[in-house]
Coordinates of C-alpha atoms and ligand atoms in Angstrom, one line a residue:
X1 CA 46.8 5.6 -28.0
X2 CA 44.5 7.9 -30.0
X3 CA 45.9 11.3 -30.6
X4 CA 43.8 14.5 -31.3
X5 CA 43.6 14.9 -35.0
X6 CA 41.6 17.2 -37.2
X7 CA 41.5 14.4 -39.7
X8 CA 39.6 12.2 -37.3
X9 CA 40.5 9.1 -35.3
X10 CA 39.0 5.7 -34.6
X11 CA 36.6 5.7 -31.6
X12 CA 37.3 4.6 -28.1
X13 CA 34.5 3.1 -26.0
X14 CA 34.0 6.3 -24.1
X15 CA 33.2 8.1 -27.4
X16 CA 30.1 6.0 -27.9
X17 CA 28.0 6.9 -24.9
X18 CA 26.0 10.0 -23.9
X19 CA 25.5 11.3 -20.3
X20 CA 22.2 9.4 -20.3
X21 CA 23.4 5.8 -20.2
X22 CA 20.5 4.8 -22.5
X23 CA 22.2 6.4 -25.5
X24 CA 25.0 4.6 -27.3
X25 CA 26.5 4.7 -30.8
X26 CA 27.5 1.1 -31.7
X27 CA 28.3 1.9 -35.3
X28 CA 30.6 4.9 -34.6
X29 CA 33.7 4.6 -36.9
X30 CA 35.3 8.1 -36.8
X31 CA 35.6 10.8 -34.2
X32 CA 36.7 14.4 -34.9
X33 CA 38.1 16.4 -32.1
X34 CA 38.6 19.9 -33.6
X35 CA 40.6 22.6 -31.8
X36 CA 39.6 25.6 -33.9
X37 CA 36.6 26.9 -36.0
X38 CA 38.6 26.0 -39.1
X39 CA 39.0 22.5 -38.0
X40 CA 35.3 22.3 -37.1
X41 CA 34.5 23.4 -40.7
X42 CA 36.8 20.7 -42.1
X43 CA 35.2 18.1 -39.8
X44 CA 31.8 19.1 -41.0
X45 CA 32.8 18.5 -44.6
X46 CA 34.4 15.2 -43.7
X47 CA 31.3 14.1 -41.8
X48 CA 29.0 14.9 -44.8
X49 CA 31.4 12.9 -47.1
X50 CA 31.4 10.0 -44.7
X51 CA 27.7 9.7 -43.6
X52 CA 25.7 12.3 -45.5
X53 CA 24.9 14.0 -42.2
X54 CA 26.5 15.7 -39.2
X55 CA 26.4 14.6 -35.6
X56 CA 27.8 17.0 -33.0
X57 CA 28.3 16.7 -29.3
X58 CA 29.5 19.3 -26.9
X59 CA 28.5 18.2 -23.4
X60 CA 26.7 15.0 -24.3
X61 CA 23.7 15.8 -22.1
X62 CA 20.9 15.4 -24.7
X63 CA 17.9 13.8 -23.1
X64 CA 17.1 11.8 -26.3
X65 CA 19.3 9.8 -28.7
X66 CA 19.8 12.7 -31.1
X67 CA 23.6 12.2 -31.0
X68 CA 24.3 8.7 -29.8
X69 CA 22.3 6.1 -31.7
X70 CA 22.9 3.3 -34.3
X71 CA 22.6 6.0 -37.0
X72 CA 25.8 7.7 -36.0
X73 CA 29.0 6.7 -37.8
X74 CA 31.0 9.9 -37.5
X75 CA 30.9 12.3 -34.5
X76 CA 32.3 15.8 -34.1
X77 CA 33.1 16.2 -30.4
X78 CA 33.7 19.8 -29.4
X79 CA 34.7 19.2 -25.9
X80 CA 38.3 20.3 -26.6
X81 CA 37.1 23.8 -27.5
X82 CA 36.3 25.2 -24.1
X83 CA 37.9 28.6 -23.7
X84 CA 36.2 31.5 -21.9
X85 CA 37.5 35.0 -22.3
X86 CA 37.1 38.4 -23.8
X87 CA 37.4 39.4 -27.5
X88 CA 38.4 43.0 -28.2
X89 CA 35.6 43.7 -30.6
X90 CA 32.8 41.4 -29.5
X91 CA 33.2 41.2 -25.8
X92 CA 32.9 38.1 -23.6
X93 CA 32.9 34.7 -25.2
X94 CA 32.3 31.1 -24.3
X95 CA 33.4 28.3 -26.7
X96 CA 30.8 25.6 -27.4
X97 CA 32.8 22.8 -25.8
X98 CA 32.9 24.6 -22.4
X99 CA 30.7 23.1 -19.7
X100 CA 28.5 25.3 -17.6
X101 CA 31.2 25.0 -14.9
X102 CA 33.9 26.2 -17.2
X103 CA 31.7 29.1 -18.2
X104 CA 30.8 30.1 -14.7
X105 CA 34.3 29.9 -13.3
X106 CA 35.8 31.7 -16.3
X107 CA 33.4 34.5 -16.1
X108 CA 33.3 34.8 -12.3
X109 CA 36.9 34.5 -11.4
X110 CA 38.2 36.4 -14.5
X111 CA 35.6 39.2 -14.7
X112 CA 33.0 39.0 -11.9
X113 CA 30.3 38.2 -14.5
X114 CA 27.9 35.4 -14.9
X115 CA 25.2 34.0 -17.1
X116 CA 21.6 32.9 -16.1
X117 CA 22.3 29.4 -17.4
X118 CA 21.6 26.0 -16.0
X119 CA 22.8 24.7 -12.6
X120 CA 24.3 21.4 -13.7
X121 CA 28.0 21.7 -13.9
X122 CA 28.6 19.2 -16.7
X123 CA 26.1 20.4 -19.3
X124 CA 27.8 21.7 -22.5
X125 CA 27.4 25.2 -23.8
X126 CA 27.1 23.9 -27.3
X127 CA 23.6 22.4 -26.9
X128 CA 22.5 24.2 -23.8
X129 CA 22.8 27.9 -24.8
X130 CA 21.3 27.6 -28.3
X131 CA 18.3 25.9 -26.8
X132 CA 17.5 28.8 -24.4
X133 CA 19.6 28.0 -21.3
X134 CA 17.7 28.8 -18.1
X135 CA 18.7 28.4 -14.4
X136 CA 18.6 29.9 -11.0
X137 CA 19.3 33.4 -12.1
X138 CA 16.7 33.4 -14.9
X139 CA 14.0 35.1 -13.0
X140 CA 16.5 37.9 -12.3
X141 CA 18.2 38.1 -15.7
X142 CA 16.1 36.2 -18.2
X143 CA 17.3 33.3 -20.4
X144 CA 21.0 33.0 -21.4
X145 CA 20.0 33.6 -25.1
X146 CA 18.5 37.0 -24.0
X147 CA 22.1 38.1 -23.4
X148 CA 23.6 36.5 -26.5
X149 CA 24.9 39.2 -28.9
X150 CA 26.8 37.1 -31.5
X151 CA 27.3 33.5 -32.5
X152 CA 30.1 32.0 -34.6
X153 CA 29.2 28.9 -36.5
X154 CA 30.5 26.5 -39.2
X155 CA 27.8 26.1 -41.8
X156 CA 27.3 24.3 -45.1
X157 CA 24.3 25.7 -47.0
X158 CA 25.7 24.6 -50.3
X159 CA 26.5 20.9 -50.8
X160 CA 28.9 21.6 -53.5
X161 CA 31.0 24.2 -51.6
X162 CA 33.2 23.7 -48.6
X163 CA 31.8 24.5 -45.1
X164 CA 32.5 28.0 -44.0
X165 CA 32.6 30.1 -40.8
X166 CA 30.1 32.8 -40.2
X167 CA 29.6 35.2 -37.3
X168 CA 26.0 36.5 -36.9
X169 CA 25.0 39.2 -34.5
X170 CA 22.6 41.9 -33.5
X171 CA 23.5 43.9 -36.6
X172 CA 23.1 41.1 -39.1
X173 CA 20.7 41.4 -42.0
X174 CA 18.7 39.0 -44.2
X175 CA 19.5 35.3 -43.8
X176 CA 22.3 36.1 -41.3
X177 CA 19.8 37.9 -39.1
X178 CA 17.6 34.8 -39.4
X179 CA 20.5 32.6 -38.3
X180 CA 21.3 34.8 -35.3
X181 CA 17.6 34.7 -34.3
X182 CA 17.4 30.9 -34.7
X183 CA 20.6 30.5 -32.6
X184 CA 18.8 32.2 -29.7
X185 CA 16.6 29.2 -28.7
X186 CA 16.1 27.1 -31.9
X187 CA 18.2 24.4 -30.4
X188 CA 21.3 22.3 -31.4
X189 CA 21.8 20.0 -34.3
X190 CA 19.7 22.0 -36.7
X191 CA 21.5 24.7 -38.7
X192 CA 25.2 24.4 -38.3
X193 CA 27.9 23.8 -35.7
X194 CA 28.2 26.6 -33.1
X195 CA 31.8 27.2 -32.2
X196 CA 31.6 30.3 -30.0
X197 CA 28.9 32.3 -28.2
X198 CA 29.5 36.1 -27.5
X199 CA 27.9 38.2 -24.8
X200 CA 28.7 41.9 -25.0
X201 CA 27.5 42.7 -21.5
X202 CA 26.7 39.6 -19.4
X203 CA 25.2 40.1 -15.9
X204 CA 27.3 41.0 -13.0
X205 CA 27.7 38.0 -10.7
X206 CA 25.8 38.2 -7.4
X207 CA 28.1 38.4 -4.4
X208 CA 26.2 35.7 -2.4
X209 CA 23.1 33.6 -2.2
X210 CA 20.8 32.5 0.5
X211 CA 19.7 28.9 0.5
X212 CA 16.8 27.3 2.3
X213 CA 15.2 23.9 2.0
X214 CA 11.7 23.1 3.3
X215 CA 10.5 19.5 3.6
X216 CA 7.3 17.6 4.3
X217 CA 6.8 13.9 4.8
X218 CA 4.7 12.5 1.9
X219 CA 2.3 10.9 4.4
X220 CA 1.2 14.4 5.6
X221 CA -0.5 14.8 2.2
X222 CA -3.6 12.7 2.7
X223 CA -5.9 14.3 0.1
X224 CA -5.5 16.0 -3.3
X225 CA -6.8 19.1 -1.6
X226 CA -3.7 19.3 0.6
X227 CA -1.5 19.0 -2.5
X228 CA -3.5 21.7 -4.1
X229 CA -2.8 24.0 -1.1
X230 CA 0.9 23.3 -1.5
X231 CA 0.9 24.0 -5.2
X232 CA -1.2 27.2 -4.7
X233 CA 1.1 28.5 -1.9
X234 CA 4.2 27.7 -3.9
X235 CA 2.9 29.4 -7.0
X236 CA 1.7 32.5 -5.1
X237 CA 4.8 32.9 -2.9
X238 CA 7.6 31.7 -5.0
X239 CA 6.5 32.3 -8.6
X240 CA 5.4 35.8 -7.8
X241 CA 5.9 38.2 -10.7
X242 CA 6.6 41.2 -8.4
X243 CA 10.1 42.4 -9.5
X244 CA 11.4 42.6 -6.0
X245 CA 11.1 38.8 -5.8
X246 CA 12.9 38.0 -9.1
X247 CA 16.2 37.3 -7.2
X248 CA 14.5 34.2 -5.8
X249 CA 14.3 30.9 -7.7
X250 CA 12.7 27.8 -6.3
X251 CA 12.5 24.1 -7.2
X252 CA 9.6 22.0 -5.8
X253 CA 10.5 18.4 -5.7
X254 CA 7.2 16.7 -6.1
X255 CA 8.7 13.3 -5.5
X256 CA 7.1 9.9 -5.9
X257 CA 5.6 8.8 -2.6
X258 CA 8.2 6.0 -2.4
X259 CA 10.9 8.7 -1.8
X260 CA 9.1 9.6 1.5
X261 CA 9.3 13.4 1.3
X262 CA 8.4 16.4 -0.7
X263 CA 11.0 19.2 -0.8
X264 CA 11.1 22.9 -1.7
X265 CA 14.6 24.4 -2.5
X266 CA 14.6 28.2 -2.4
X267 CA 17.7 30.2 -3.5
X268 CA 17.9 34.0 -3.4
X269 CA 20.7 35.7 -5.1
X270 CA 22.0 38.8 -3.5
X271 CA 23.1 41.5 -5.9
X272 CA 26.1 43.2 -4.2
X273 CA 24.7 46.7 -4.3
X274 CA 21.9 45.6 -1.9
X275 CA 24.3 44.7 0.9
X276 CA 22.7 44.5 4.4
X277 CA 19.3 45.6 3.1
X278 CA 19.3 42.7 0.7
X279 CA 20.2 40.2 3.4
X280 CA 17.3 41.5 5.6
X281 CA 15.0 41.2 2.6
X282 CA 16.1 37.6 1.9
X283 CA 15.5 36.6 5.6
X284 CA 12.1 38.2 5.5
X285 CA 11.1 36.4 2.3
X286 CA 12.4 33.0 3.5
X287 CA 10.5 33.6 6.8
X288 CA 7.3 34.5 4.9
X289 CA 7.6 31.4 2.7
X290 CA 8.2 29.2 5.7
X291 CA 5.1 30.5 7.5
X292 CA 2.9 30.0 4.4
X293 CA 4.3 26.5 3.8
X294 CA 4.0 25.5 7.5
X295 CA 0.3 26.6 7.5
X296 CA -0.4 23.7 5.2
X297 CA 1.2 21.1 7.4
X298 CA 4.1 21.2 9.8
X299 CA 7.5 21.3 8.1
X300 CA 9.7 18.3 8.8
X301 CA 13.5 17.8 8.9
X302 CA 14.9 16.8 5.6
X303 CA 15.4 13.0 5.9
X304 CA 17.4 12.1 2.8
X305 CA 19.3 13.3 -0.2
X306 CA 17.3 15.2 -2.7
X307 CA 16.1 13.5 -6.0
X308 CA 16.8 14.7 -9.5
X309 CA 19.5 17.2 -10.6
X310 CA 20.5 19.0 -7.5
X311 CA 23.9 18.4 -6.0
X312 CA 24.7 16.8 -2.8
X313 CA 22.4 18.6 -0.3
X314 CA 22.2 15.8 2.2
X315 CA 20.0 15.4 5.3
X316 CA 22.3 17.3 7.7
X317 CA 22.8 20.3 5.5
X318 CA 22.2 23.4 7.6
X319 CA 20.0 24.9 4.8
X320 CA 17.4 22.3 5.7
X321 CA 17.2 23.9 9.2
X322 CA 17.6 27.6 8.6
X323 CA 18.7 30.1 5.9
X324 CA 22.3 29.5 4.9
X325 CA 24.5 32.1 3.3
X326 CA 26.9 31.0 0.5
X327 CA 29.3 32.9 -1.6
X328 CA 28.2 32.9 -5.2
X329 CA 31.0 30.5 -6.0
X330 CA 29.8 28.2 -3.3
X331 CA 26.2 28.5 -4.4
X332 CA 27.2 27.4 -7.9
X333 CA 29.0 24.4 -6.4
X334 CA 26.2 23.5 -4.0
X335 CA 23.4 23.4 -6.5
X336 CA 25.6 22.1 -9.3
X337 CA 23.8 18.7 -9.4
X338 CA 24.3 16.9 -12.6
X339 CA 23.8 13.7 -10.5
X340 CA 25.4 10.4 -11.4
X341 CA 25.3 8.9 -14.9
X342 CA 22.2 6.8 -15.0
X343 CA 19.4 5.9 -17.4
X344 CA 16.7 8.5 -17.4
X345 CA 13.5 9.7 -19.1
X346 CA 12.2 13.3 -19.0
X347 CA 9.2 15.4 -20.1
X348 CA 8.4 19.0 -19.7
X349 CA 5.6 21.5 -19.5
X350 CA 5.3 25.3 -19.2
X351 CA 2.5 26.8 -17.1
X352 CA 1.1 30.3 -17.3
X353 CA -1.1 29.9 -14.2
X354 CA -1.3 27.8 -11.1
X355 CA -2.4 24.2 -11.1
X356 CA -6.1 23.4 -12.0
X357 CA -7.7 20.8 -9.7
X358 CA -7.8 18.1 -12.4
X359 CA -4.0 18.3 -12.8
X360 CA -3.4 18.2 -9.1
X361 CA -5.6 15.2 -8.7
X362 CA -3.8 13.3 -11.5
X363 CA -0.4 14.2 -9.9
X364 CA -1.6 13.1 -6.4
X365 CA -2.7 9.8 -7.8
X366 CA 0.1 9.2 -10.3
X367 CA 2.9 9.9 -7.8
X368 CA 1.6 7.1 -5.6
X369 CA 1.3 4.4 -8.2
X370 CA 3.8 1.6 -8.3
X371 CA 3.4 0.3 -11.9
X372 CA 3.5 -3.4 -12.8
X373 CA 7.0 -4.7 -13.3
X374 CA 8.5 -2.2 -10.8
X375 CA 8.8 -2.1 -7.0
X376 CA 8.5 0.9 -4.7
X377 CA 12.3 1.0 -4.5
X378 CA 12.4 1.5 -8.3
X379 CA 10.3 4.7 -7.8
X380 CA 12.8 6.3 -5.4
X381 CA 14.2 8.5 -8.2
X382 CA 11.0 9.6 -9.8
X383 CA 9.6 13.1 -9.5
X384 CA 7.9 16.0 -11.0
X385 CA 10.1 19.1 -10.5
X386 CA 8.2 22.4 -10.5
X387 CA 10.6 25.2 -11.2
X388 CA 9.6 28.9 -10.7
X389 CA 9.8 30.8 -13.9
X390 CA 8.9 34.2 -15.4
X391 CA 10.3 37.3 -13.9
X392 CA 12.8 38.9 -16.3
X393 CA 12.2 36.0 -18.8
X394 CA 8.8 37.5 -19.5
X395 CA 10.2 40.9 -20.4
X396 CA 10.7 39.8 -24.0
X397 CA 7.9 39.1 -26.5
X398 CA 7.0 35.7 -27.9
X399 CA 8.8 36.3 -31.2
X400 CA 11.9 38.1 -30.0
X401 CA 13.7 34.7 -29.8
X402 CA 12.6 31.2 -30.9
X403 CA 11.5 30.5 -27.3
X404 CA 7.8 31.6 -27.4
X405 CA 7.0 30.9 -23.8
X406 CA 7.2 34.5 -22.4
X407 CA 4.4 34.6 -20.0
X408 CA 4.8 31.3 -18.1
X409 CA 5.4 31.4 -14.4
X410 CA 6.2 27.7 -13.8
X411 CA 8.3 25.2 -15.7
X412 CA 7.8 21.5 -15.0
X413 CA 10.2 18.7 -15.5
X414 CA 9.0 15.1 -15.2
X415 CA 11.9 12.8 -14.4
X416 CA 12.6 9.2 -13.7
X417 CA 16.0 7.5 -13.3
X418 CA 17.1 4.0 -12.9
X419 CA 20.2 1.9 -13.1
X420 CA 20.9 -1.5 -14.4
X421 CA 23.5 -4.2 -14.4
X422 CA 23.2 -4.6 -18.2
X423 CA 26.3 -4.3 -20.3
X424 CA 27.4 -0.8 -21.6
X425 CA 25.2 0.2 -24.5
X426 CA 22.5 -2.4 -24.0
X427 CA 19.0 -1.2 -24.9
X428 CA 16.4 -0.7 -22.2
X429 CA 15.4 -3.9 -20.4
X430 CA 11.8 -4.6 -19.2
X431 CA 12.4 -2.5 -16.0
X432 CA 13.6 0.4 -18.2
X433 CA 10.6 0.1 -20.5
X434 CA 8.3 0.1 -17.5
X435 CA 9.9 3.3 -16.2
X436 CA 9.4 5.0 -19.6
X437 CA 5.8 3.8 -19.8
X438 CA 5.1 5.0 -16.3
X439 CA 6.3 8.5 -16.9
X440 CA 4.4 8.6 -20.2
X441 CA 1.2 7.5 -18.4
X442 CA 1.6 10.1 -15.7
X443 CA 2.1 12.9 -18.2
X444 CA -0.9 11.8 -20.3
X445 CA -3.1 11.7 -17.3
X446 CA -2.1 15.2 -16.1
X447 CA -2.7 16.7 -19.6
X448 CA -5.7 14.5 -20.6
X449 CA -8.0 17.5 -20.9
X450 CA -5.6 18.9 -23.7
X451 CA -5.2 15.6 -25.5
X452 CA -2.3 14.2 -23.4
X453 CA 0.2 17.0 -23.8
X454 CA 0.3 20.6 -22.5
X455 CA -1.0 21.9 -25.8
X456 CA -2.0 25.6 -25.6
X457 CA -4.1 25.2 -28.7
X458 CA -6.4 22.9 -26.8
X459 CA -6.5 24.9 -23.6
X460 CA -9.1 27.7 -23.6
X461 CA -8.3 28.6 -20.0
X462 CA -4.7 29.5 -21.0
X463 CA -3.0 27.4 -18.3
X464 CA -0.4 25.3 -20.2
X465 CA 2.0 26.6 -22.8
X466 CA 3.9 23.7 -24.5
X467 CA 7.3 22.2 -23.8
X468 CA 11.0 23.0 -23.7
X469 CA 13.1 22.0 -26.7
X470 CA 16.2 21.4 -24.5
X471 CA 14.2 18.8 -22.6
X472 CA 13.3 16.9 -25.7
X473 CA 10.8 14.0 -25.5
X474 CA 10.3 11.8 -28.6
X475 CA 6.8 10.9 -27.3
X476 CA 5.6 14.3 -28.4
X477 CA 6.1 13.3 -32.0
X478 CA 8.7 12.1 -34.5
X479 CA 8.5 11.3 -38.3
X480 CA 5.2 12.7 -39.7
X481 CA 4.1 13.7 -36.1
X482 CA 7.2 15.9 -35.6
X483 CA 5.1 18.9 -36.6
X484 CA 3.1 18.6 -33.4
X485 CA 6.2 18.3 -31.3
X486 CA 7.7 21.4 -32.9
X487 CA 4.4 23.3 -32.4
X488 CA 4.6 22.4 -28.7
X489 CA 8.2 23.6 -28.4
X490 CA 8.1 26.7 -30.6
X491 CA 4.4 27.5 -31.4
X492 CA 4.3 30.1 -34.2
X493 CA 8.0 30.6 -34.2
X494 CA 8.3 27.1 -35.8
X495 CA 6.8 28.1 -39.1
X496 CA 4.2 30.9 -39.0
X497 CA 5.9 34.0 -37.7
X498 CA 7.8 36.1 -40.3
X499 CA 11.1 35.1 -38.6
X500 CA 10.8 31.4 -38.2
X501 CA 12.8 28.2 -37.7
X502 CA 11.7 26.6 -40.9
X503 CA 12.9 29.6 -42.9
X504 CA 16.2 29.4 -41.1
X505 CA 16.6 25.7 -41.9
X506 CA 15.9 26.3 -45.6
X507 CA 18.4 29.1 -45.7
X508 CA 21.2 27.5 -43.8
X509 CA 20.8 23.7 -44.1
X510 CA 18.7 23.1 -47.2
X511 CA 20.3 19.6 -47.6
X512 CA 19.3 18.6 -44.1
X513 CA 22.8 17.5 -43.2
X514 CA 21.8 18.4 -39.6
X515 CA 19.0 16.0 -38.6
X516 CA 17.7 14.0 -35.7
X517 CA 14.4 12.7 -34.6
X518 CA 13.0 16.2 -33.7
X519 CA 15.2 18.4 -35.9
X520 CA 13.6 21.3 -37.9
X521 CA 12.6 19.8 -41.2
X522 CA 13.5 21.5 -44.5
Ligands
FAD1 C1 21.9 16.7 -15.8 C2 21.3 17.7 -16.7 C3 20.9 19.0 -16.2 C4 20.3 19.9 -17.0 N1 20.0 21.2 -16.5 C5 19.5 22.1 -17.3 C6 19.2 23.4 -16.8 O1 19.4 23.7 -15.6 N2 18.7 24.3 -17.6 C7 18.5 24.1 -18.9 O2 18.1 25.0 -19.7 N3 18.8 22.9 -19.4 C8 19.3 21.9 -18.7 N4 19.5 20.6 -19.2 C9 19.2 20.4 -20.6 C10 20.4 20.8 -21.5 O3 20.3 22.2 -21.7 C11 20.3 20.1 -22.8 O4 20.4 18.7 -22.6 C12 21.4 20.6 -23.8 O5 21.0 20.3 -25.1 C13 22.7 19.9 -23.5 O6 23.7 20.3 -24.3 P1 25.1 19.5 -24.4 O7 26.0 20.2 -25.3 O8 25.5 19.1 -23.1 O9 24.5 18.1 -25.1 P2 24.8 17.3 -26.4 O10 24.2 16.0 -26.2 O11 26.3 17.4 -26.7 O12 24.0 18.2 -27.5 C14 22.6 18.4 -27.4 C15 22.1 18.7 -28.8 O13 22.7 19.9 -29.2 C16 23.5 19.6 -30.4 N5 24.8 20.3 -30.3 C17 25.7 20.1 -29.3 N6 26.8 20.9 -29.5 C18 26.4 21.7 -30.6 C19 27.1 22.8 -31.2 N7 28.3 23.2 -30.9 N8 26.5 23.3 -32.3 C20 25.3 22.9 -32.7 N9 24.6 21.9 -32.1 C21 25.2 21.3 -31.1 C22 23.6 18.1 -30.5 O14 23.8 17.7 -31.8 C23 22.3 17.7 -29.8 O15 21.3 17.7 -30.8 C24 20.1 19.6 -18.4 C25 20.4 18.4 -18.9 C26 21.0 17.4 -18.1 C27 21.3 16.1 -18.6

């Protein structure tokens, strides 16, 4: 039986696969499972000696094969370092191996605090927070990195010297200030191994949340014009930038027609100081949203489970009939939808304004296509999810953190999932390749006016604003084309702004030990 060892151990089969079943590391020969920052530093040195590079996993939820691939021979798995607590001098901390659920529970039950991080329980803090980390409280409290006050990392800027531990924070100067800045959205697998995140004063947890799900049957949408009405109402009502609406967060599940329905999930968090007034306001808001949505077409009962990452909100759930009140703990559980382990492909886009007619028309058409090689049943887990965004996220400027999208109001996630009877670790079969091709085609059609991606440099109307690094997509560019991908993720924060990710890379990983298909180049 393998035992935890700072010196590393041989892999077991479960070490080889990511959350996305497409990603597998067949050549993995050594696994490090450190229990302290010092052990992480030792594992970093050992990894460099073994394979000339470093592969780190915390929650294994990377959308692409940045960790699990045939390149990976040694892996540092931080999942054993998952403590959440308070440090006397630096305040609250979350270790990198903690899952979102570990972090939420630890902060809520221990201290009545929370973070505006992602809703999926099994995502790891290690990759999630340093990429930005947004979720259902982000309109109210901003991104998780907006609250990050210090970061502890193992780094190896000098190939000839042992790896060392640094803690960088709001008071850091010079290269350390650069590393602190880069850790607030520059993404995982780039500069060093994060061992601990500190938050001096994370937000107070809401006491409760109001949940409502509105549904339509797809067949009610007979023209692109009707879909346009839905997108306009959704943007106006739910992505409103009026501060009194920031406690609300919505997810529009623009499902493929094969799913049968289109759903809107609307959660409103209730800060405790608002009490009864807050409850009345939430009822009023949910009622206004319902009236506006019902004016497009009559709302229908939710007929099946929701698609994508969203917990088990089945058809008989009362929130699909009326507003449902949940304790904050329950709300975390209810929307904690990591979903089953499957194969999946994802793409993203930020939007600063509502949907232009050409985008709506491309979505209307593309979400009804059953591509060659796939059946309608294969499209039952395909959707474009439109999350509301903005609010407190947009209080910071574009260069305050590496995340430059600070005036977007919507964030889109294109998703398609499938399963297969192939053996563990098998590459995509023809059905899998058809799923990937389909999503690529849909995305290219929607963003055709900007060259096939949501490229703000090619959008004089200022609608689209690039992509999310934590939803990585290799189609945006790898190899010589990685520059274009990094522009879409980071815009001027990649290399032009005085504080930039390229400079951070040169200062902290000049030997490029941390590298993957879309890592920051030296
Ligand atoms: C089901 C699901 C739901 C999601 N929901 C959300 C959401 O609501 N909001 C949101 O913002 N994002 C969400 N994401 C995206 C998520 O934030 C990213 O996939 C994130 O990178 C995952 O981090 P991880 O540690 O789980 O993954 P891993 O695969 O372990 O790591 C991801 C990347 O970070 C690097 N990395 C991991 N640990 C460290 C570390 N300690 N130090 C340095 N680098 C490290 C890895 O090398 C890799 O490059 C979701 C993803 C999934 C699969």
